[in-house]
Amino acid sequence: MNSELYLSDLESKPESLAALAAALEADDPFERLPRHAGRVLFLGMGSSRYAAGVAALRLRAAGVDAYAEYASAAATYPAGEDTLVIPISATGSSRETLDAAARYAGGPARLVTLTNQPGSPLAQAADLVIPMHAGEERGGVACRTFQHTLALLLALESRLTGTDRDVPALLRRAAQATADLLERRDEWLPLALELLDGPHGVYTIAPAERLSSAEQSALMFREGPRRPADACETGDWAHVDVYLTKTLDYRALLYPGSAYDAQAMDWVRQRESTVVTVGAEVKDATAAIRYRHDDDPDVALLTETLVAELVAAYWWQA
C-alpha cells in the first residue's frame, strides 16, 4: 500500500469512468443474461459487499428477489435453475469469495463474476465474467474498483428490471462530478481535514439506499491513515450511534438524502457535535461540500465517497 499512488488512483477516477462508459456503449456485458431471474444472490467481502448491499436493495424495491451475502457465511440460499449467483472480487482472489463461489460451481445456478482480473481464479470458475475496467490500483486500495462495481451493478439492474436507463450517460455525469471535486479540492479539502480531525475518530452516516457510501468511507479512514472510523445508516443512527455524541468529541461525515436527516441533526445540534455534509446543505451542519450534479442520487452514489477518500489520502500522506 502506498499513499502517493493511492492519491494518483483517485485522481484518475474521471478518466477511468469515461473509459467504462465507452466500454458499456461498445458492448453490453450482461447481454447473455436472461431478462429475469428467480433470485439474485450477491457474494462478496469488504467494498464488494458494500456495493452489493445497495444493489440488492434497489433490485428488491423493483420487485426482484435479491440478496447480498457475506461470502464468508457458512450457508446461504440454495441454488436453483433460476438463481443468478454473482460473486464479486476486484482481485478475483479473495479467499472467502472463492470458497463461496466453489459451492455453486457446476450446479444449476448461473455463476456470473464481477472482477477487475479476468484471468483470476474467480473468473475461471464462472459461467460469465464481467470485467470492471478499472485499471490497476497501484496504491493497493480498492477505490476505482468500488466505483466501477457500483456502476456495473446499476447496468445489471437495468437489465433485470427492464429500466430504460442510459448508464453510460450517468457515468459521464459521475465523471464530471468527480472531476469537479478533484479540481476544486483546494476550496473544500483543508476545512474538511480540519473539521474531521478529532481525537475519537470519524463517523460516517448515509441513507439505506446509499449505505455503501458510509461503509466505504469508514473503510478508507481505517485502511489508509489507520484512523478509528465506523459507518451507520441515518435512521438507525438515532438508535445505535446517538449515544456517542454525549461522551465523545463526535466528528461525522453525513451523506444527506434520508427522511431522517433532521432527526439525526437535532441531536447533533443539542450536543454541539461536528458534522460535515456532502452533496447538500443540511440545517445545523458545520460545513457542506457541494459538487456538480449532486442533486442526482445516482450520481451521488457513484461520486460522494471521493470526499472521504481524499481526506484519507491526505491524512495518510501526513
mmCIF file of C-alpha atoms in Angstrom:
data_model
loop_
_atom_site.group_PDB
_atom_site.id
_atom_site.type_symbol
_atom_site.label_atom_id
_atom_site.label_comp_id
_atom_site.label_asym_id
_atom_site.label_seq_id
_atom_site.Cartn_x
_atom_site.Cartn_y
_atom_site.Cartn_z
ATOM 1 C CA MET A 1 0.000 0.000 0.000
ATOM 2 C CA ASN A 2 1.292 3.432 -0.971
ATOM 3 C CA SER A 3 -0.330 6.782 -0.131
ATOM 4 C CA GLU A 4 1.041 8.682 -3.130
ATOM 5 C CA LEU A 5 -0.080 6.004 -5.565
ATOM 6 C CA TYR A 6 -3.460 5.842 -3.834
ATOM 7 C CA LEU A 7 -3.909 9.575 -4.421
ATOM 8 C CA SER A 8 -2.943 9.035 -8.053
ATOM 9 C CA ASP A 9 -5.567 6.295 -8.308
ATOM 10 C CA LEU A 10 -8.183 8.753 -7.044
ATOM 11 C CA GLU A 11 -7.087 11.457 -9.459
ATOM 12 C CA SER A 12 -7.571 9.085 -12.397
ATOM 13 C CA LYS A 13 -11.190 8.330 -11.496
ATOM 14 C CA PRO A 14 -12.787 10.636 -14.125
ATOM 15 C CA GLU A 15 -10.727 9.133 -16.939
ATOM 16 C CA SER A 16 -11.457 5.614 -15.711
ATOM 17 C CA LEU A 17 -15.212 6.253 -15.519
ATOM 18 C CA ALA A 18 -15.219 7.695 -19.030
ATOM 19 C CA ALA A 19 -13.459 4.558 -20.271
ATOM 20 C CA LEU A 20 -16.058 2.354 -18.586
ATOM 21 C CA ALA A 21 -18.843 4.391 -20.194
ATOM 22 C CA ALA A 22 -17.274 3.845 -23.615
ATOM 23 C CA ALA A 23 -16.876 0.117 -22.926
ATOM 24 C CA LEU A 24 -20.554 -0.221 -21.985
ATOM 25 C CA GLU A 25 -21.594 1.618 -25.145
ATOM 26 C CA ALA A 26 -19.475 -0.693 -27.269
ATOM 27 C CA ASP A 27 -20.663 -3.918 -25.646
ATOM 28 C CA ASP A 28 -23.344 -4.856 -23.096
ATOM 29 C CA PRO A 29 -21.542 -7.276 -20.751
ATOM 30 C CA PHE A 30 -24.883 -8.554 -19.403
ATOM 31 C CA GLU A 31 -26.408 -9.308 -22.821
ATOM 32 C CA ARG A 32 -26.037 -13.064 -22.297
ATOM 33 C CA LEU A 33 -28.091 -12.971 -19.107
ATOM 34 C CA PRO A 34 -31.832 -13.632 -19.093
ATOM 35 C CA ARG A 35 -34.114 -10.634 -18.691
ATOM 36 C CA HIS A 36 -35.496 -12.106 -15.482
ATOM 37 C CA ALA A 37 -34.094 -14.175 -12.632
ATOM 38 C CA GLY A 38 -35.974 -16.036 -9.916
ATOM 39 C CA ARG A 39 -33.392 -14.974 -7.365
ATOM 40 C CA VAL A 40 -30.187 -12.911 -7.451
ATOM 41 C CA LEU A 41 -27.552 -13.705 -4.841
ATOM 42 C CA PHE A 42 -24.526 -11.425 -4.487
ATOM 43 C CA LEU A 43 -21.458 -12.730 -2.660
ATOM 44 C CA GLY A 44 -18.536 -10.596 -1.549
ATOM 45 C CA MET A 45 -16.431 -9.124 1.214
ATOM 46 C CA GLY A 46 -15.482 -5.549 2.134
ATOM 47 C CA SER A 47 -16.096 -2.978 -0.581
ATOM 48 C CA SER A 48 -17.611 -5.604 -2.871
ATOM 49 C CA ARG A 49 -20.269 -6.460 -0.297
ATOM 50 C CA TYR A 50 -20.941 -2.779 0.400
ATOM 51 C CA ALA A 51 -21.765 -2.180 -3.266
ATOM 52 C CA ALA A 52 -23.766 -5.403 -3.492
ATOM 53 C CA GLY A 53 -25.893 -4.442 -0.491
ATOM 54 C CA VAL A 54 -27.127 -1.308 -2.219
ATOM 55 C CA ALA A 55 -27.662 -3.182 -5.492
ATOM 56 C CA ALA A 56 -29.732 -5.859 -3.735
ATOM 57 C CA LEU A 57 -31.897 -3.243 -2.013
ATOM 58 C CA ARG A 58 -32.549 -1.480 -5.323
ATOM 59 C CA LEU A 59 -33.485 -4.772 -7.012
ATOM 60 C CA ARG A 60 -35.863 -5.722 -4.197
ATOM 61 C CA ALA A 61 -37.515 -2.308 -4.487
ATOM 62 C CA ALA A 62 -38.113 -3.128 -8.162
ATOM 63 C CA GLY A 63 -39.672 -6.491 -7.300
ATOM 64 C CA VAL A 64 -36.629 -8.729 -7.842
ATOM 65 C CA ASP A 65 -35.787 -11.305 -5.172
ATOM 66 C CA ALA A 66 -32.196 -10.194 -4.440
ATOM 67 C CA TYR A 67 -29.804 -10.544 -1.518
ATOM 68 C CA ALA A 68 -26.242 -9.553 -0.707
ATOM 69 C CA GLU A 69 -24.467 -12.070 1.499
ATOM 70 C CA TYR A 70 -21.133 -12.196 3.245
ATOM 71 C CA ALA A 71 -19.081 -14.619 1.178
ATOM 72 C CA SER A 72 -17.786 -15.923 4.497
ATOM 73 C CA ALA A 73 -21.242 -17.087 5.629
ATOM 74 C CA ALA A 74 -21.206 -20.830 6.273
ATOM 75 C CA ALA A 75 -24.513 -21.263 4.459
ATOM 76 C CA THR A 76 -26.958 -19.178 2.474
ATOM 77 C CA TYR A 77 -29.644 -19.671 -0.154
ATOM 78 C CA PRO A 78 -29.551 -22.977 -2.041
ATOM 79 C CA ALA A 79 -29.267 -22.573 -5.782
ATOM 80 C CA GLY A 80 -31.971 -23.360 -8.296
ATOM 81 C CA GLU A 81 -32.053 -23.207 -12.078
ATOM 82 C CA ASP A 82 -33.490 -19.696 -11.939
ATOM 83 C CA THR A 83 -30.856 -18.458 -9.454
ATOM 84 C CA LEU A 84 -28.242 -15.942 -10.538
ATOM 85 C CA VAL A 85 -25.189 -16.120 -8.249
ATOM 86 C CA ILE A 86 -22.859 -13.134 -8.553
ATOM 87 C CA PRO A 87 -19.572 -13.341 -6.622
ATOM 88 C CA ILE A 88 -17.727 -10.007 -6.630
ATOM 89 C CA SER A 89 -13.997 -9.523 -6.044
ATOM 90 C CA ALA A 90 -11.776 -6.844 -7.555
ATOM 91 C CA THR A 91 -8.703 -9.078 -7.349
ATOM 92 C CA GLY A 92 -10.588 -12.261 -8.143
ATOM 93 C CA SER A 93 -8.635 -13.963 -5.386
ATOM 94 C CA SER A 94 -10.482 -13.190 -2.136
ATOM 95 C CA ARG A 95 -10.378 -16.474 -0.255
ATOM 96 C CA GLU A 96 -13.875 -16.203 1.178
ATOM 97 C CA THR A 97 -15.415 -15.338 -2.189
ATOM 98 C CA LEU A 98 -13.574 -18.163 -3.919
ATOM 99 C CA ASP A 99 -14.841 -20.602 -1.296
ATOM 100 C CA ALA A 100 -18.409 -19.340 -1.645
ATOM 101 C CA ALA A 101 -18.326 -19.497 -5.447
ATOM 102 C CA ALA A 102 -16.991 -23.050 -5.300
ATOM 103 C CA ARG A 103 -20.168 -24.161 -3.525
ATOM 104 C CA TYR A 104 -22.221 -23.094 -6.556
ATOM 105 C CA ALA A 105 -19.823 -24.001 -9.386
ATOM 106 C CA GLY A 106 -21.109 -26.841 -11.550
ATOM 107 C CA GLY A 107 -24.588 -26.600 -10.042
ATOM 108 C CA PRO A 108 -27.897 -25.481 -11.513
ATOM 109 C CA ALA A 109 -27.334 -21.763 -10.817
ATOM 110 C CA ARG A 110 -25.779 -19.364 -13.306
ATOM 111 C CA LEU A 111 -22.450 -18.127 -11.891
ATOM 112 C CA VAL A 112 -21.567 -14.582 -13.014
ATOM 113 C CA THR A 113 -18.401 -12.961 -11.689
ATOM 114 C CA LEU A 114 -17.552 -9.264 -11.405
ATOM 115 C CA THR A 115 -13.795 -8.809 -11.193
ATOM 116 C CA ASN A 116 -11.016 -6.486 -12.270
ATOM 117 C CA GLN A 117 -8.837 -9.508 -13.098
ATOM 118 C CA PRO A 118 -10.483 -11.551 -15.893
ATOM 119 C CA GLY A 119 -7.721 -14.165 -15.638
ATOM 120 C CA SER A 120 -8.133 -14.664 -11.896
ATOM 121 C CA PRO A 121 -9.156 -17.900 -10.149
ATOM 122 C CA LEU A 122 -12.638 -16.494 -9.501
ATOM 123 C CA ALA A 123 -13.110 -15.727 -13.184
ATOM 124 C CA GLN A 124 -12.047 -19.226 -14.185
ATOM 125 C CA ALA A 125 -14.863 -20.726 -12.102
ATOM 126 C CA ALA A 126 -17.590 -18.522 -13.639
ATOM 127 C CA ASP A 127 -20.071 -19.096 -16.442
ATOM 128 C CA LEU A 128 -19.780 -15.416 -17.352
ATOM 129 C CA VAL A 129 -17.115 -12.865 -16.409
ATOM 130 C CA ILE A 130 -17.919 -9.153 -16.182
ATOM 131 C CA PRO A 131 -14.676 -7.110 -16.225
ATOM 132 C CA MET A 132 -14.624 -3.967 -14.094
ATOM 133 C CA HIS A 133 -12.382 -2.000 -16.482
ATOM 134 C CA ALA A 134 -10.931 -0.083 -13.522
ATOM 135 C CA GLY A 135 -7.260 -0.478 -14.414
ATOM 136 C CA GLU A 136 -4.518 -1.256 -11.940
ATOM 137 C CA GLU A 137 -4.982 0.282 -8.497
ATOM 138 C CA ARG A 138 -1.309 0.879 -7.786
ATOM 139 C CA GLY A 139 -1.981 2.301 -4.322
ATOM 140 C CA GLY A 140 -3.221 -1.081 -3.156
ATOM 141 C CA VAL A 141 -6.641 0.223 -2.046
ATOM 142 C CA ALA A 142 -9.986 -0.590 -3.703
ATOM 143 C CA CYS A 143 -11.254 2.821 -4.806
ATOM 144 C CA ARG A 144 -11.833 2.830 -8.565
ATOM 145 C CA THR A 145 -12.935 -0.805 -8.430
ATOM 146 C CA PHE A 146 -15.557 0.099 -5.810
ATOM 147 C CA GLN A 147 -16.897 2.870 -8.040
ATOM 148 C CA HIS A 148 -16.913 0.605 -11.102
ATOM 149 C CA THR A 149 -18.624 -2.202 -9.189
ATOM 150 C CA LEU A 150 -21.484 0.149 -8.329
ATOM 151 C CA ALA A 151 -21.672 1.315 -11.949
ATOM 152 C CA LEU A 152 -21.834 -2.214 -13.335
ATOM 153 C CA LEU A 153 -24.454 -3.232 -10.784
ATOM 154 C CA LEU A 154 -26.578 -0.301 -11.977
ATOM 155 C CA ALA A 155 -26.232 -1.696 -15.503
ATOM 156 C CA LEU A 156 -27.253 -5.141 -14.211
ATOM 157 C CA GLU A 157 -30.277 -3.583 -12.524
ATOM 158 C CA SER A 158 -31.342 -2.085 -15.838
ATOM 159 C CA ARG A 159 -31.027 -5.494 -17.491
ATOM 160 C CA LEU A 160 -33.039 -7.391 -14.874
ATOM 161 C CA THR A 161 -35.760 -4.784 -14.364
ATOM 162 C CA GLY A 162 -36.098 -3.518 -17.920
ATOM 163 C CA THR A 163 -35.419 0.017 -16.726
ATOM 164 C CA ASP A 164 -34.659 2.391 -19.575
ATOM 165 C CA ARG A 165 -31.571 3.987 -18.040
ATOM 166 C CA ASP A 166 -28.666 5.390 -20.055
ATOM 167 C CA VAL A 167 -25.881 4.066 -17.823
ATOM 168 C CA PRO A 168 -23.013 5.418 -19.978
ATOM 169 C CA ALA A 169 -24.549 8.907 -19.768
ATOM 170 C CA LEU A 170 -24.857 8.508 -15.991
ATOM 171 C CA LEU A 171 -21.195 7.504 -15.774
ATOM 172 C CA ARG A 172 -20.158 10.570 -17.725
ATOM 173 C CA ARG A 173 -22.126 12.760 -15.316
ATOM 174 C CA ALA A 174 -20.421 10.996 -12.416
ATOM 175 C CA ALA A 175 -17.064 11.577 -14.110
ATOM 176 C CA GLN A 176 -17.871 15.291 -14.330
ATOM 177 C CA ALA A 177 -18.899 15.338 -10.669
ATOM 178 C CA THR A 178 -15.729 13.506 -9.660
ATOM 179 C CA ALA A 179 -13.570 15.854 -11.697
ATOM 180 C CA ASP A 180 -15.308 18.844 -10.099
ATOM 181 C CA LEU A 181 -14.429 17.646 -6.581
ATOM 182 C CA LEU A 182 -10.850 16.963 -7.619
ATOM 183 C CA GLU A 183 -10.362 20.274 -9.407
ATOM 184 C CA ARG A 184 -11.828 22.328 -6.542
ATOM 185 C CA ARG A 185 -10.233 20.408 -3.673
ATOM 186 C CA ASP A 186 -8.238 23.453 -2.571
ATOM 187 C CA GLU A 187 -11.576 25.144 -1.799
ATOM 188 C CA TRP A 188 -13.133 22.440 0.400
ATOM 189 C CA LEU A 189 -10.490 19.918 1.451
ATOM 190 C CA PRO A 190 -8.492 21.993 4.001
ATOM 191 C CA LEU A 191 -11.633 22.705 6.049
ATOM 192 C CA ALA A 192 -12.772 19.073 5.821
ATOM 193 C CA LEU A 193 -9.353 17.904 7.028
ATOM 194 C CA GLU A 194 -9.576 20.245 9.990
ATOM 195 C CA LEU A 195 -13.193 19.574 10.984
ATOM 196 C CA LEU A 196 -12.985 15.777 10.788
ATOM 197 C CA ASP A 197 -9.643 15.544 12.610
ATOM 198 C CA GLY A 198 -10.860 14.730 16.117
ATOM 199 C CA PRO A 199 -9.347 12.668 18.950
ATOM 200 C CA HIS A 200 -12.030 9.960 18.799
ATOM 201 C CA GLY A 201 -12.076 9.053 15.135
ATOM 202 C CA VAL A 202 -14.569 9.892 12.413
ATOM 203 C CA TYR A 203 -18.080 8.556 11.808
ATOM 204 C CA THR A 204 -19.913 8.260 8.502
ATOM 205 C CA ILE A 205 -23.688 8.366 8.006
ATOM 206 C CA ALA A 206 -25.794 7.650 4.919
ATOM 207 C CA PRO A 207 -29.348 6.605 3.990
ATOM 208 C CA ALA A 208 -30.005 2.901 3.415
ATOM 209 C CA GLU A 209 -30.200 3.490 -0.333
ATOM 210 C CA ARG A 210 -26.582 4.712 -0.319
ATOM 211 C CA LEU A 211 -25.257 2.957 2.784
ATOM 212 C CA SER A 212 -22.274 1.778 0.741
ATOM 213 C CA SER A 213 -21.036 5.392 0.751
ATOM 214 C CA ALA A 214 -20.805 5.441 4.550
ATOM 215 C CA GLU A 215 -19.298 1.950 4.703
ATOM 216 C CA GLN A 216 -16.675 2.614 2.035
ATOM 217 C CA SER A 217 -15.794 5.977 3.573
ATOM 218 C CA ALA A 218 -15.219 4.489 7.012
ATOM 219 C CA LEU A 219 -13.105 1.749 5.453
ATOM 220 C CA MET A 220 -10.920 4.329 3.711
ATOM 221 C CA PHE A 221 -10.206 6.057 7.028
ATOM 222 C CA ARG A 222 -9.239 2.726 8.585
ATOM 223 C CA GLU A 223 -7.312 1.287 5.670
ATOM 224 C CA GLY A 224 -5.092 4.193 4.677
ATOM 225 C CA PRO A 225 -4.370 6.516 7.626
ATOM 226 C CA ARG A 226 -5.442 3.797 10.134
ATOM 227 C CA ARG A 227 -7.909 6.037 11.939
ATOM 228 C CA PRO A 228 -10.831 4.770 14.040
ATOM 229 C CA ALA A 229 -13.967 5.026 11.885
ATOM 230 C CA ASP A 230 -17.407 3.454 11.719
ATOM 231 C CA ALA A 231 -20.452 3.679 9.447
ATOM 232 C CA CYS A 232 -24.135 3.977 10.313
ATOM 233 C CA GLU A 233 -27.450 4.182 8.429
ATOM 234 C CA THR A 234 -29.137 7.543 9.019
ATOM 235 C CA GLY A 235 -32.385 6.338 10.535
ATOM 236 C CA ASP A 236 -30.626 3.701 12.616
ATOM 237 C CA TRP A 237 -28.220 6.349 13.891
ATOM 238 C CA ALA A 238 -30.795 7.587 16.423
ATOM 239 C CA HIS A 239 -30.941 4.054 17.851
ATOM 240 C CA VAL A 240 -27.293 2.977 17.853
ATOM 241 C CA ASP A 241 -24.803 5.851 17.432
ATOM 242 C CA VAL A 242 -26.503 8.864 19.013
ATOM 243 C CA TYR A 243 -25.075 7.820 22.391
ATOM 244 C CA LEU A 244 -21.545 8.621 21.225
ATOM 245 C CA THR A 245 -22.389 12.312 20.831
ATOM 246 C CA LYS A 246 -22.795 12.590 24.603
ATOM 247 C CA THR A 247 -19.337 11.335 25.559
ATOM 248 C CA LEU A 248 -17.038 11.800 22.553
ATOM 249 C CA ASP A 249 -15.709 14.666 20.504
ATOM 250 C CA TYR A 250 -18.006 13.392 17.776
ATOM 251 C CA ARG A 251 -16.979 14.191 14.180
ATOM 252 C CA ALA A 252 -19.124 12.886 11.326
ATOM 253 C CA LEU A 253 -19.395 12.915 7.558
ATOM 254 C CA LEU A 254 -23.074 12.904 6.549
ATOM 255 C CA TYR A 255 -24.361 11.929 3.120
ATOM 256 C CA PRO A 256 -27.826 13.552 3.038
ATOM 257 C CA GLY A 257 -30.955 12.191 1.431
ATOM 258 C CA SER A 258 -32.659 10.284 4.233
ATOM 259 C CA ALA A 259 -36.077 11.174 5.596
ATOM 260 C CA TYR A 260 -34.328 11.046 8.979
ATOM 261 C CA ASP A 261 -31.561 13.601 8.388
ATOM 262 C CA ALA A 262 -33.357 16.175 10.549
ATOM 263 C CA GLN A 263 -33.828 13.685 13.383
ATOM 264 C CA ALA A 264 -30.113 12.995 13.492
ATOM 265 C CA MET A 265 -29.193 16.657 13.172
ATOM 266 C CA ASP A 266 -31.465 17.594 16.080
ATOM 267 C CA TRP A 267 -29.261 15.532 18.387
ATOM 268 C CA VAL A 268 -26.145 16.929 16.723
ATOM 269 C CA ARG A 269 -27.339 20.465 17.473
ATOM 270 C CA GLN A 270 -28.202 19.682 21.094
ATOM 271 C CA ARG A 271 -24.809 18.118 21.754
ATOM 272 C CA GLU A 272 -22.751 20.501 19.606
ATOM 273 C CA SER A 273 -21.181 17.756 17.526
ATOM 274 C CA THR A 274 -19.298 18.408 14.292
ATOM 275 C CA VAL A 275 -20.956 17.261 11.074
ATOM 276 C CA VAL A 276 -19.772 17.879 7.518
ATOM 277 C CA THR A 277 -22.342 17.152 4.814
ATOM 278 C CA VAL A 278 -21.572 16.069 1.262
ATOM 279 C CA GLY A 279 -23.877 16.938 -1.617
ATOM 280 C CA ALA A 280 -26.465 19.139 0.114
ATOM 281 C CA GLU A 281 -26.912 21.812 2.757
ATOM 282 C CA VAL A 282 -28.385 20.460 5.995
ATOM 283 C CA LYS A 283 -29.542 22.613 8.909
ATOM 284 C CA ASP A 284 -27.106 22.707 11.862
ATOM 285 C CA ALA A 285 -24.247 21.100 9.917
ATOM 286 C CA THR A 286 -20.846 22.695 10.490
ATOM 287 C CA ALA A 287 -19.981 22.744 6.781
ATOM 288 C CA ALA A 288 -21.248 21.464 3.437
ATOM 289 C CA ILE A 289 -19.293 20.189 0.438
ATOM 290 C CA ARG A 290 -21.115 20.545 -2.887
ATOM 291 C CA TYR A 291 -20.203 19.268 -6.327
ATOM 292 C CA ARG A 292 -21.549 19.215 -9.851
ATOM 293 C CA HIS A 293 -24.734 17.126 -10.378
ATOM 294 C CA ASP A 294 -25.047 16.442 -6.632
ATOM 295 C CA ASP A 295 -28.853 16.687 -6.920
ATOM 296 C CA ASP A 296 -28.899 13.333 -8.761
ATOM 297 C CA PRO A 297 -28.973 10.409 -6.256
ATOM 298 C CA ASP A 298 -27.343 8.011 -8.721
ATOM 299 C CA VAL A 299 -24.510 10.458 -9.388
ATOM 300 C CA ALA A 300 -24.138 10.827 -5.616
ATOM 301 C CA LEU A 301 -23.959 7.057 -5.182
ATOM 302 C CA LEU A 302 -21.076 6.903 -7.647
ATOM 303 C CA THR A 303 -19.277 10.067 -6.561
ATOM 304 C CA GLU A 304 -19.641 11.107 -2.931
ATOM 305 C CA THR A 305 -17.144 8.695 -1.361
ATOM 306 C CA LEU A 306 -14.374 10.653 -3.085
ATOM 307 C CA VAL A 307 -14.611 13.239 -0.283
ATOM 308 C CA ALA A 308 -13.685 10.661 2.362
ATOM 309 C CA GLU A 309 -11.129 9.054 0.048
ATOM 310 C CA LEU A 310 -9.315 12.356 -0.442
ATOM 311 C CA VAL A 311 -9.409 13.190 3.260
ATOM 312 C CA ALA A 312 -7.992 9.738 3.957
ATOM 313 C CA ALA A 313 -5.293 10.181 1.316
ATOM 314 C CA TYR A 314 -4.055 13.462 2.780
ATOM 315 C CA TRP A 315 -4.158 12.164 6.364
ATOM 316 C CA TRP A 316 -2.253 9.106 5.192
ATOM 317 C CA GLN A 317 0.438 11.184 3.492
ATOM 318 C CA ALA A 318 0.816 13.316 6.633
#
